[in-house]
Short mmCIF file of C-alpha atoms in Angstrom, two decimals:
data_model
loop_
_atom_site.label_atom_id
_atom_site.label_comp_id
_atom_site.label_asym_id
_atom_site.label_seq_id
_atom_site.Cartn_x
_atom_site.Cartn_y
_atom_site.Cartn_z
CA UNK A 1 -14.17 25.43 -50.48
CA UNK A 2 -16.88 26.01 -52.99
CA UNK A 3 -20.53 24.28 -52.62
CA UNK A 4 -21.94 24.21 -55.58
CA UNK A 5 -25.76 25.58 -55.65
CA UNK A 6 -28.43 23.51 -57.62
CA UNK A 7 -30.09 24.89 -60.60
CA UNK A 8 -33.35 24.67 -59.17
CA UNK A 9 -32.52 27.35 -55.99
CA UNK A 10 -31.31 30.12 -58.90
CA UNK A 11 -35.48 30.76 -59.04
CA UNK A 12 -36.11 34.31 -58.10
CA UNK A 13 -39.40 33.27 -56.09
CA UNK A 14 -40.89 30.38 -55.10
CA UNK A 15 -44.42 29.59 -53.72
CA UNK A 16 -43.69 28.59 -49.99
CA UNK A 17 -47.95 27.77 -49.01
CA UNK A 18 -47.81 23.98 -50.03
CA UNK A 19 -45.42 22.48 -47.33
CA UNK A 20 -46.72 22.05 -44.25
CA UNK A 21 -43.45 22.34 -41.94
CA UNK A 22 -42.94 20.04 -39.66
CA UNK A 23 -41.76 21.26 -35.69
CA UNK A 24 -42.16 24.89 -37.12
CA UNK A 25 -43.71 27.69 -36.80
CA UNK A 26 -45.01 27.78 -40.43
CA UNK A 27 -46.28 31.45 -40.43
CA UNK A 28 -43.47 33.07 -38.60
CA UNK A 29 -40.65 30.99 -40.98
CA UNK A 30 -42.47 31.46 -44.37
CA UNK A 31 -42.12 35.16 -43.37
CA UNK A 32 -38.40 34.99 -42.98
CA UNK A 33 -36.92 31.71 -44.66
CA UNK A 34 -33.86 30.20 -43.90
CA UNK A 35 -33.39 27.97 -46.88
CA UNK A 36 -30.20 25.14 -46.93
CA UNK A 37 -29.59 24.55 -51.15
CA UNK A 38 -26.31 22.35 -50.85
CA UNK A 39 -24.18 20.65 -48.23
CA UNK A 40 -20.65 19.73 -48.03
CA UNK A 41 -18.27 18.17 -45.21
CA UNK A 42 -18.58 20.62 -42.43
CA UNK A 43 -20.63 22.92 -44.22
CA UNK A 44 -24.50 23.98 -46.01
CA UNK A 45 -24.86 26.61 -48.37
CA UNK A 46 -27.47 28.99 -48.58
CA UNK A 47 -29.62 29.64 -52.09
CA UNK A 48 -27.12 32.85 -52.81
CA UNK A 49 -24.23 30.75 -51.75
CA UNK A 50 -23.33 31.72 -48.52
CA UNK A 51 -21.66 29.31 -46.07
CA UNK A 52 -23.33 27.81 -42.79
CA UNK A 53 -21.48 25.78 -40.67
CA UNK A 54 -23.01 22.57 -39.29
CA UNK A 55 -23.28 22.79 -35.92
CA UNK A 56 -26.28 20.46 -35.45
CA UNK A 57 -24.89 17.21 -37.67
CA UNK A 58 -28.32 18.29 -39.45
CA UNK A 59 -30.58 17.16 -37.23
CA UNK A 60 -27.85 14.78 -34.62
CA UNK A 61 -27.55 12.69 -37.65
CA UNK A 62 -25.14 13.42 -40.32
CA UNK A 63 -22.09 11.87 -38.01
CA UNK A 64 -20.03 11.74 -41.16
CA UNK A 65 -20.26 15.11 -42.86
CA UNK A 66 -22.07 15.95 -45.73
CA UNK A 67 -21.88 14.73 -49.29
CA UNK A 68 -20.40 11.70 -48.58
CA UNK A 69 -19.83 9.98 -52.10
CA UNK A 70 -19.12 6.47 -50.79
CA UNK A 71 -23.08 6.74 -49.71
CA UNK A 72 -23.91 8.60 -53.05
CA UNK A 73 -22.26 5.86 -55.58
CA UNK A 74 -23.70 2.90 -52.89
CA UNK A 75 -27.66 3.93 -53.17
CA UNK A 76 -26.74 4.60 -56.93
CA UNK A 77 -25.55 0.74 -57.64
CA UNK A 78 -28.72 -0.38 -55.65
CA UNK A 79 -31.16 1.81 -57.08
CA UNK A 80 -30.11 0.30 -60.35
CA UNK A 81 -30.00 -3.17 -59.09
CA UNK A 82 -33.22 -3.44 -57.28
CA UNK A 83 -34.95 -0.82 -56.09
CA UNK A 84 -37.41 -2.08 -53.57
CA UNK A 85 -38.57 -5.83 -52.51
CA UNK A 86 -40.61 -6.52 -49.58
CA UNK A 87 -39.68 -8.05 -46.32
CA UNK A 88 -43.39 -9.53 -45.41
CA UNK A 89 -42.76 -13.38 -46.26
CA UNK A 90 -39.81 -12.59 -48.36
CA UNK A 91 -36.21 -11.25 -48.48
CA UNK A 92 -33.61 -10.02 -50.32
CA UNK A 93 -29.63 -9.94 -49.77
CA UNK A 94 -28.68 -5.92 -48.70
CA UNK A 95 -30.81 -6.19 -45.47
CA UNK A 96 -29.43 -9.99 -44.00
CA UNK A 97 -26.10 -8.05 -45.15
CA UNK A 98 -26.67 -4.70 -42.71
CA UNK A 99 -27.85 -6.85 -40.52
CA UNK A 100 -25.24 -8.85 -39.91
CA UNK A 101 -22.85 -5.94 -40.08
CA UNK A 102 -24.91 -3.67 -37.32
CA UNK A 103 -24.56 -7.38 -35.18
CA UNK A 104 -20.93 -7.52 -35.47
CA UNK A 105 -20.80 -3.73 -33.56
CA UNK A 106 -23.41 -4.66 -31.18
CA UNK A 107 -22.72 -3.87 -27.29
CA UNK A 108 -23.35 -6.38 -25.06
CA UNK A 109 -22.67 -9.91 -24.78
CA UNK A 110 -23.86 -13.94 -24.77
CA UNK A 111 -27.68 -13.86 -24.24
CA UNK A 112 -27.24 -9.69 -23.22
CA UNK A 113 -25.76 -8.84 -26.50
CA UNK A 114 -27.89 -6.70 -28.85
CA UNK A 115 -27.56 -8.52 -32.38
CA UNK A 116 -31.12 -9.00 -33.07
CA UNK A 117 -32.10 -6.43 -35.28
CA UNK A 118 -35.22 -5.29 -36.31
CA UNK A 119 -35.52 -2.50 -39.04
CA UNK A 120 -37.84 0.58 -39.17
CA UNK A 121 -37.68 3.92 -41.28
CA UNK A 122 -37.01 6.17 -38.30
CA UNK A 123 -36.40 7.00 -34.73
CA UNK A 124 -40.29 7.05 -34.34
CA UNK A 125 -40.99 3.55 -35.24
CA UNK A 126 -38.14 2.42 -33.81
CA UNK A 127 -39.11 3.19 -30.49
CA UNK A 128 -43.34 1.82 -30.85
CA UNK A 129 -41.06 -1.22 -32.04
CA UNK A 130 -39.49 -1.41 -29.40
CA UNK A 131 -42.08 -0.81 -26.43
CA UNK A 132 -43.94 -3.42 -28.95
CA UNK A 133 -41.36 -5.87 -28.46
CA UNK A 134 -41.30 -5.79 -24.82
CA UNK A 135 -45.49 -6.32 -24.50
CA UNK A 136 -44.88 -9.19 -26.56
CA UNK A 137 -41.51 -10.41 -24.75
CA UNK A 138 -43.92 -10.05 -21.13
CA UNK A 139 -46.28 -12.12 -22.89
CA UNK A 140 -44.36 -14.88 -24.39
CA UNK A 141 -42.54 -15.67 -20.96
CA UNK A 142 -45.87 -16.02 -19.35
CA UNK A 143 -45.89 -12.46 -17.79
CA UNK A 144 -48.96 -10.79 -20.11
CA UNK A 145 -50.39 -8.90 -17.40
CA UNK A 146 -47.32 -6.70 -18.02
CA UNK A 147 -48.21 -4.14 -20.05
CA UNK A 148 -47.48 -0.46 -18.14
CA UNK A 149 -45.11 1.10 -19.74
CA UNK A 150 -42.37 3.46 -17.94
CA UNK A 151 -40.99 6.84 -19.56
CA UNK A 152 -39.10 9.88 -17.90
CA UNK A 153 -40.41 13.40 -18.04
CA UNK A 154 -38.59 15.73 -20.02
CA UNK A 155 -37.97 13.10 -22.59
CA UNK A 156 -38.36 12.63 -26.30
CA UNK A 157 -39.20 9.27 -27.89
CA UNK A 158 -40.39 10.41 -31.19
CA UNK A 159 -43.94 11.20 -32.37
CA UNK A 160 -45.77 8.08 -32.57
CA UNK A 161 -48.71 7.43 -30.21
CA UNK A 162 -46.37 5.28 -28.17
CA UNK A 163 -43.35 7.89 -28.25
CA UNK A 164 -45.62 10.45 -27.27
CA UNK A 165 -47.01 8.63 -24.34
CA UNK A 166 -43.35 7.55 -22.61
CA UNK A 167 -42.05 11.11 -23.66
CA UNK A 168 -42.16 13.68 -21.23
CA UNK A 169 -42.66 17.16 -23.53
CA UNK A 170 -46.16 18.38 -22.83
CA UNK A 171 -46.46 20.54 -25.84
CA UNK A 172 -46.21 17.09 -27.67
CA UNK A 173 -48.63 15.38 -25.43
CA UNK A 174 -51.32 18.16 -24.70
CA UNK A 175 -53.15 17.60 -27.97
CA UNK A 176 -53.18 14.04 -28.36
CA UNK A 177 -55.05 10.87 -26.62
CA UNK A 178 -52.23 8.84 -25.10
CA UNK A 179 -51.80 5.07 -24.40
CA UNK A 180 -53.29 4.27 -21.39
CA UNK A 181 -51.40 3.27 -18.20
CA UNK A 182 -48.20 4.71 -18.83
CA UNK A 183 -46.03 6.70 -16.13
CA UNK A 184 -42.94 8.80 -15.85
CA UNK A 185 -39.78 8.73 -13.51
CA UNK A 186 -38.71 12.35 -13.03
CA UNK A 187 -36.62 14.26 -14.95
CA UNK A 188 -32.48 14.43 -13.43
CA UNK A 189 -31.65 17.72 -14.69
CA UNK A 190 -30.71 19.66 -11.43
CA UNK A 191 -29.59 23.36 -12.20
CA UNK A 192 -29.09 24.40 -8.63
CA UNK A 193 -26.28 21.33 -7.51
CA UNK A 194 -25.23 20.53 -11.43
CA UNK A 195 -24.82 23.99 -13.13
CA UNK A 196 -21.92 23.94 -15.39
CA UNK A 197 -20.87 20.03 -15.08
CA UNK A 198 -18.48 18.54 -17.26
CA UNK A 199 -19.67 14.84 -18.36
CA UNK A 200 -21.74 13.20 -15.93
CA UNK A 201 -22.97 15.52 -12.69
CA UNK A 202 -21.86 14.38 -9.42
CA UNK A 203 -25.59 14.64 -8.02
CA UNK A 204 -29.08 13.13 -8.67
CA UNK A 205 -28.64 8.95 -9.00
CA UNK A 206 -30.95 8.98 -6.30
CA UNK A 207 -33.76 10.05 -9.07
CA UNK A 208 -33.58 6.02 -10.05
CA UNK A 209 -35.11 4.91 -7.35
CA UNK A 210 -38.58 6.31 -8.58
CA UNK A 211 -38.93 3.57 -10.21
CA UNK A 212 -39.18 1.51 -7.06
CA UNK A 213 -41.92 3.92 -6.36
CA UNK A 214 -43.30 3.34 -9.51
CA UNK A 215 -43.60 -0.90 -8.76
CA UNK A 216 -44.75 -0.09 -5.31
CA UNK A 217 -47.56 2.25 -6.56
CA UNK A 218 -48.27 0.07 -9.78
CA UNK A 219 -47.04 -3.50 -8.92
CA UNK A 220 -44.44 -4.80 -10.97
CA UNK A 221 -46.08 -7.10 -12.15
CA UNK A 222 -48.07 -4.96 -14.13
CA UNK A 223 -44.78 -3.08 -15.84
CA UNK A 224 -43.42 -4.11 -19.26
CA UNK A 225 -40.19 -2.04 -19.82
CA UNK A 226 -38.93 1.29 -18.88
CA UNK A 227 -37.08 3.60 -21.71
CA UNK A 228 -34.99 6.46 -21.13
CA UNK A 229 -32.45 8.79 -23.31
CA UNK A 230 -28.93 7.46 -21.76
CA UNK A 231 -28.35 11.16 -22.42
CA UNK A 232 -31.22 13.72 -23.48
CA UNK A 233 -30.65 15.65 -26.64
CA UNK A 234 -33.70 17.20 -27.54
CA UNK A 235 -34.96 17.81 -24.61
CA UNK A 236 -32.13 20.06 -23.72
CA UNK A 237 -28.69 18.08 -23.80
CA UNK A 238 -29.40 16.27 -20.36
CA UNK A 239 -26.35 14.16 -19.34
CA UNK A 240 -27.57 11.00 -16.46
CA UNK A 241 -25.50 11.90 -13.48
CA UNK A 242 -23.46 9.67 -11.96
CA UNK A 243 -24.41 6.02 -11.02
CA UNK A 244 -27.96 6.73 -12.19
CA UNK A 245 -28.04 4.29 -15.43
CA UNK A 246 -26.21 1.85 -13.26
CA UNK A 247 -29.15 2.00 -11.15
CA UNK A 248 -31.90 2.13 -12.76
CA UNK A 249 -30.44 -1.02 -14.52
CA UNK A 250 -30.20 -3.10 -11.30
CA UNK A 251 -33.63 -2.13 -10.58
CA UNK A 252 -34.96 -2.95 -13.97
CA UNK A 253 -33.03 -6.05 -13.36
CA UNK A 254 -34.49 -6.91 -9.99
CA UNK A 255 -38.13 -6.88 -10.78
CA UNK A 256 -37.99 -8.14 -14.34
CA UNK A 257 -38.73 -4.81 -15.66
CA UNK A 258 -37.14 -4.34 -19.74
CA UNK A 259 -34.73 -1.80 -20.01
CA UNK A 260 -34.45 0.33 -23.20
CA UNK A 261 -32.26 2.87 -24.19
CA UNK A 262 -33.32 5.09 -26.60
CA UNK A 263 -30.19 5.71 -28.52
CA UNK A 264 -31.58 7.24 -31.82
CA UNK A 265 -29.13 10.60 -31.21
CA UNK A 266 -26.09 8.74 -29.35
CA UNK A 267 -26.03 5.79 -31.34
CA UNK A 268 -23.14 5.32 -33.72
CA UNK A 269 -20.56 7.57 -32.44
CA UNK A 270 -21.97 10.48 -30.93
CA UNK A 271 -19.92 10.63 -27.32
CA UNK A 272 -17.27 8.24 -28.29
CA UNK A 273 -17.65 4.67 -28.55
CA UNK A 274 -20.02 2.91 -30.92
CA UNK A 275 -23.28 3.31 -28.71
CA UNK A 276 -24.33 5.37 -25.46
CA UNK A 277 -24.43 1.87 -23.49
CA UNK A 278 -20.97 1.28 -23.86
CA UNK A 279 -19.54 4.78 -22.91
CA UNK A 280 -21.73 4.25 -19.62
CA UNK A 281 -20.89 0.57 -18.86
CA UNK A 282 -25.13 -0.27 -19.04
CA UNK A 283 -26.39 -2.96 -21.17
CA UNK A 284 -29.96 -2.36 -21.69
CA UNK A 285 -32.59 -5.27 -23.48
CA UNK A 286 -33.74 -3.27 -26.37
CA UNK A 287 -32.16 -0.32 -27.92
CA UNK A 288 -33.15 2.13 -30.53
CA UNK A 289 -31.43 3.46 -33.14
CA UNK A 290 -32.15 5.79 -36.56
CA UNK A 291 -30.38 8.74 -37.74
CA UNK A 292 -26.64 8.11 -37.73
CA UNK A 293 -27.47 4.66 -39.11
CA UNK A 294 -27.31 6.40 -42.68
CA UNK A 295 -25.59 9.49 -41.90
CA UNK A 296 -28.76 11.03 -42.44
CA UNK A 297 -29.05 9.88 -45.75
CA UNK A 298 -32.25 7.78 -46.75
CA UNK A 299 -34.90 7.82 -43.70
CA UNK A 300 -33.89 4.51 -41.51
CA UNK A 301 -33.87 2.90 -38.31
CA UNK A 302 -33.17 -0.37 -36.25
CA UNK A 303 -34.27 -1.53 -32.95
CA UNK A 304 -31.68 -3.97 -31.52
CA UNK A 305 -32.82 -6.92 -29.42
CA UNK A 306 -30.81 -9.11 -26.74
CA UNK A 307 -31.13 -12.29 -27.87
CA UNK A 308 -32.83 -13.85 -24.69
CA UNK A 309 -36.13 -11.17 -25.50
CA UNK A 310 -35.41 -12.40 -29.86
CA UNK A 311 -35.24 -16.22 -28.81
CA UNK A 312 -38.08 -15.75 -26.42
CA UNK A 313 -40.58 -15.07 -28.95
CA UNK A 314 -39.20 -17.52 -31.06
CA UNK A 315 -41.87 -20.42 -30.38
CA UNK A 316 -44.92 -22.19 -31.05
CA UNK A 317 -45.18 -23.66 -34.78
CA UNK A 318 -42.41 -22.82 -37.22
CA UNK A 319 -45.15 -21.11 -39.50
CA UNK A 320 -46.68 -18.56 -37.25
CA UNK A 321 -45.89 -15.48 -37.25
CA UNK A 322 -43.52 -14.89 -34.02
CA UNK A 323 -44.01 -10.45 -33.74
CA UNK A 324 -47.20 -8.98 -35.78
CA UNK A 325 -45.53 -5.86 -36.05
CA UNK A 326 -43.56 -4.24 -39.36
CA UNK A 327 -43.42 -1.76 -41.75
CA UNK A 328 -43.82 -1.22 -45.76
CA UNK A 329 -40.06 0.29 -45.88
CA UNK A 330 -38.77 -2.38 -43.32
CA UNK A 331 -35.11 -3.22 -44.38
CA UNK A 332 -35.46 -0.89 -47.42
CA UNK A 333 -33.21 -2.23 -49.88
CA UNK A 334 -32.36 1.18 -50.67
CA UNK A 335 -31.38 2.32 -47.27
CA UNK A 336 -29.39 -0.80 -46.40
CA UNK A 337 -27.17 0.19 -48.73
CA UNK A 338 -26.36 3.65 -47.40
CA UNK A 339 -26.39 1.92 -44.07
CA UNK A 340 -23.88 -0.48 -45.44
CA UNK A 341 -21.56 2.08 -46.98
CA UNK A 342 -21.76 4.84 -44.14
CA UNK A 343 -20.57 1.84 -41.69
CA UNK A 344 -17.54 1.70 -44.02
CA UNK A 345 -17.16 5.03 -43.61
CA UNK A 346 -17.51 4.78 -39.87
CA UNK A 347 -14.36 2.20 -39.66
CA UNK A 348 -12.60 3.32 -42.46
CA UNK A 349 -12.30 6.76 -40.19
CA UNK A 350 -12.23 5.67 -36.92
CA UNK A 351 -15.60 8.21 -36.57
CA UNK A 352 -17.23 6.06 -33.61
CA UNK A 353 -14.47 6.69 -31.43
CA UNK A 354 -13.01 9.63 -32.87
CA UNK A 355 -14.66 11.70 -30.37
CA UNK A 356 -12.47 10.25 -27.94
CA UNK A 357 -9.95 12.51 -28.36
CA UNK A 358 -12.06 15.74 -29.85
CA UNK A 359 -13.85 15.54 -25.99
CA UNK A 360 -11.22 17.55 -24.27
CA UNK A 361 -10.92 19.98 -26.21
CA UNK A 362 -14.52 20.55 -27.04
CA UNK A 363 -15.39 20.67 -23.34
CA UNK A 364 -12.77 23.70 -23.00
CA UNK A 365 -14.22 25.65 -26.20
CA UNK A 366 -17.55 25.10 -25.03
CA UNK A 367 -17.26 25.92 -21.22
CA UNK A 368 -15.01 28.79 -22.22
CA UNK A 369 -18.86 30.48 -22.38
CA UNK A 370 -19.24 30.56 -19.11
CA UNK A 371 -19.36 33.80 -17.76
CA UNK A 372 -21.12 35.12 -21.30
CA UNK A 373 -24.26 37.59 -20.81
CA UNK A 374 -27.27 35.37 -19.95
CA UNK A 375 -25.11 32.32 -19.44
CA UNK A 376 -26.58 30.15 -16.92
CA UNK A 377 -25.10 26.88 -17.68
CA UNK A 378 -23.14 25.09 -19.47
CA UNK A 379 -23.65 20.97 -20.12
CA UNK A 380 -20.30 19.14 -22.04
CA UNK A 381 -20.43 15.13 -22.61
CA UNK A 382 -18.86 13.62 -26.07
CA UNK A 383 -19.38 15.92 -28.99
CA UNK A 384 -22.59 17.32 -27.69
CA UNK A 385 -23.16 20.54 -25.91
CA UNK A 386 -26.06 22.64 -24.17
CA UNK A 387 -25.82 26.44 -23.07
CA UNK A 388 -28.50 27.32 -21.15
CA UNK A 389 -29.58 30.92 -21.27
CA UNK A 390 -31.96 32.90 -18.50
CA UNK A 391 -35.16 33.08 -20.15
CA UNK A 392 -36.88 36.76 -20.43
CA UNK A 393 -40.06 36.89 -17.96
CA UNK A 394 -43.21 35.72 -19.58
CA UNK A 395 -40.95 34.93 -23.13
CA UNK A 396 -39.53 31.41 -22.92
CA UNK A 397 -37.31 30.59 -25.67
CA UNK A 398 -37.13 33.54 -27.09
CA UNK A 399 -33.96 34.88 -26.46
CA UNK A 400 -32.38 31.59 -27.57
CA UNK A 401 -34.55 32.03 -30.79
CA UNK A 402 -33.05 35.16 -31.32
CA UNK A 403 -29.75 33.62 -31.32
CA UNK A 404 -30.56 30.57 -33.62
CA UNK A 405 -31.86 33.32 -35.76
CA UNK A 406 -28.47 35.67 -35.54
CA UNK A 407 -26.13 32.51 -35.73
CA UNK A 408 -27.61 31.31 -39.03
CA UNK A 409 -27.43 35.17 -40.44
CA UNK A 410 -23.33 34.83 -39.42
CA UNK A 411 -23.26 31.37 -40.91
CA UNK A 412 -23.34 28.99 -38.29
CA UNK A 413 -26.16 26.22 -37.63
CA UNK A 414 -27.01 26.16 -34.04
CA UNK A 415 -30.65 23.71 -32.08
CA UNK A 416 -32.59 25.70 -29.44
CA UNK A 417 -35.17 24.00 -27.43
CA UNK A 418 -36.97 26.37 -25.21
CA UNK A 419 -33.87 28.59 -23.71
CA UNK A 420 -31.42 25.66 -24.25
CA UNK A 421 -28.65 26.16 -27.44
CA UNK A 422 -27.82 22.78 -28.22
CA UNK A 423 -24.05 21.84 -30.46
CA UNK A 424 -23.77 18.43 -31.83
CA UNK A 425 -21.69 18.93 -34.87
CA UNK A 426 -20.03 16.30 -37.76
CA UNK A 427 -17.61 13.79 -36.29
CA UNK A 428 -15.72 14.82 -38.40
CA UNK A 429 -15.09 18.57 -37.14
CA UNK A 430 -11.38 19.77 -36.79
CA UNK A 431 -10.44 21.84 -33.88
CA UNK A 432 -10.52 24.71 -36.07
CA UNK A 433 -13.94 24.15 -36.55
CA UNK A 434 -14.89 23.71 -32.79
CA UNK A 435 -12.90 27.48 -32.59
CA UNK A 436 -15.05 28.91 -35.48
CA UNK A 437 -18.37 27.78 -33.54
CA UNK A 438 -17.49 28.88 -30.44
CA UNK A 439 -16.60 31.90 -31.53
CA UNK A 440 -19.85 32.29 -33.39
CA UNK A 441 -21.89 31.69 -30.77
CA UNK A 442 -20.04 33.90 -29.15
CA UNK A 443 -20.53 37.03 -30.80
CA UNK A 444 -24.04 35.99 -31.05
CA UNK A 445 -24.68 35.78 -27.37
CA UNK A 446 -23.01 38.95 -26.41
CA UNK A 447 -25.60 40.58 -28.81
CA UNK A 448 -28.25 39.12 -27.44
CA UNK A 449 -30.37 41.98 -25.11
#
């Protein structure tokens, strides 16, 4: 296969100084570039042509592969039809359309089921929409002195103020005010009883219970809503162990705390049925959603409602404003359609349960590491992976760096957060292509020093 390379990366030179790289460390990458000029299926392309394999679904959110057309001719047609309209006090067709559509696949069901839908233009906003939401949900059912709001540490909600202050990363919380009030259950990743698990860990659901100890410090009458990853990506591929969701839903439940599940990597495919909540059997109240919802496409996300929080704000005189909350690019006519077509895509395929039957095998390739130089575990749930690697004394992350580095050289995409490799390719991948990776990563980790 041949990806073709656009006209504008066969400049000999180009002035790097302008962009101001997100998540990056600007000085050491603009001295060493790794530049993507095309993308494929399976694959990127370099600017001189050379092949990278997608292990990383971009960033967890090309579920679909790479130069779709479907999505190409789709935002074509609406780009020529209408372009942009706004959703403040008016409407147009596309988004009632994706609406409905993302309804239809919707876990849950009667009042529990998740077919309210409220769109944003990322994972960020979709989760400040969605602690949003459940302030004003508290408030509307005559609980307003709910406000606390719950996160876990070691999580990632995005990058807005809210996201920030429920995530649990300190390097994205040390430099910034937070909300006040907010607190964190712990973190279940448990290297010394979990090391080397295969989907869900046998050990840790005790960790829900913090947030009994979290009502009994705070009151629960003072909590709004409690959001967790139903599995961690970016934090390091952290899978809930066993009975832990389940629990922390009954005690949500119990004290008429909001759940949310953050769902903006597993969402749409990602371990094997449509959504995270329905390959763990946990219905949360509020669920948030981006990436996948486009296959990466046009910037997009959703926050989906159970209808009892929708219908609860649904009072008081027809012509007030029921949520003052919403953004510029809400239900982006534009986006809506590559929504629209990449859920075609989606059950045309069979891609949000293809993964189904890709699990097994992937959980052999990947666990055939174990035993690999600097190897110290191993974490396997749906199409995602994480290899841990011992970190060098007083050098965190950089030996996984090193191997980001030498798997892109030997054209293969790989995620590192801190010493944690993490896989997460296409759903579309072929077992050859889970081989290939493997291998890869491999080669790279036995030259690691």
């Amino acid at each position: 296969m041949t990806i073709a390379t656009p006209p504008q990366a066969l400049q000999n030179a180009r002035s790097l100084d302008s962009y101001w790289m997100p998540f990056t460390a600007n000085r050491q990458f603009k001295a060493a570039p790794r530049l993507l000029a095309s993308a494929q299926g399976m694959h990127y392309a370099t600017e001189d042509g050379r092949k990278v394999i997608d292990g990383t679904a971009g960033l967890w959110c090309v579920n679909a592969g790479h130069g779709r057309q479907q999505i190409t001719e789709a935002v074509e047609r609406q780009l020529a039809t209408l372009d942009y309209a706004p959703s403040f006090q008016m409407g147009h067709p596309i988004a009632f359309d994706f609406a409905e559509r993302l309804a239809a696949i919707a876990p849950g069901e009667g009042a529990g089921k998740l077919d309210r839908i409220f769109f944003t233009g990322s994972g960020s906003e979709s989760v400040d929409t969605a602690l949003k939401i459940a302030v004003a949900y508290q408030r509307a059912i005559g609980q307003g002195t709910r406000t606390r709001l719950i996160g876990r540490e070691r999580g990632y909600h995005g990058v807005g103020f809210g996201g920030i202050t429920v995530g649990g990363l300190v390097n994205n919380r040390r430099v910034f005010p937070l909300l006040p009030g907010a607190d964190h259950l712990r973190h279940t990743h448990d290297l010394e009883r979990n090391a080397f698990s295969k989907g869900q860990p046998a050990h840790g659901a005790e960790l829900a219970d913090d947030l009994e100890r979290m009502v009994a410090l705070h009151g629960a009458e003072t909590i709004a809503a409690v959001i967790v990853e139903p599995m961690a990506g970016s934090t390091g591929v952290l899978v809930p162990p066993k009975g832990y969701l389940e629990r922390l839903r009954e005690i949500a439940t119990r004290h008429g705390i909001l759940l949310i599940f953050d769902e903006v990597i597993t969402g749409f495919g990602r371990l094997g049925t449509p959504f995270a909540s329905e390959y763990f059997g946990v219905m949360p109240d509020l669920m948030t959603t981006a990436k996948g919802i486009t296959n990466g496409t046009i910037p997009m996300g959703a926050v989906f409602a159970a209808r009892k929080v929708h219908d609860a704000l649904m009072n008081g005189p027809e012509a007030t404003i029921e949520l003052f909350h919403g953004y510029t690019y809400s239900g982006h006519p534009v986006a809506c359609a590559a929504g629209l077509a990449t859920l075609d895509i989606y059950a045309g395929e069979g891609l949000l349960t293809r993964v189904t039957s890709l699990a097994p095998l992937w959980e052999e390739a990947l666990h055939s590491l174990r035993g690999v130089p600097h190897v110290i575990d191993i974490r396997t749930i749906g199409l995602v992976a994480g290899i841990e690697l011992a970190s060098r004394p007083g050098a965190v992350g950089a030996r996984a760096y090193e191997a980001f580095v030498d798997c892109f050289e030997k054209g293969l995409l790989i995620r590192v957060t801190g010493d944690v490799i993490a896989l997460s390719p296409p759903l579309i991948c072929e077992p050859s292509q889970i081989e290939e990776m493997v291998s890869l990563l491999r080669a790279a980790l036995e030259r690691l020093a």
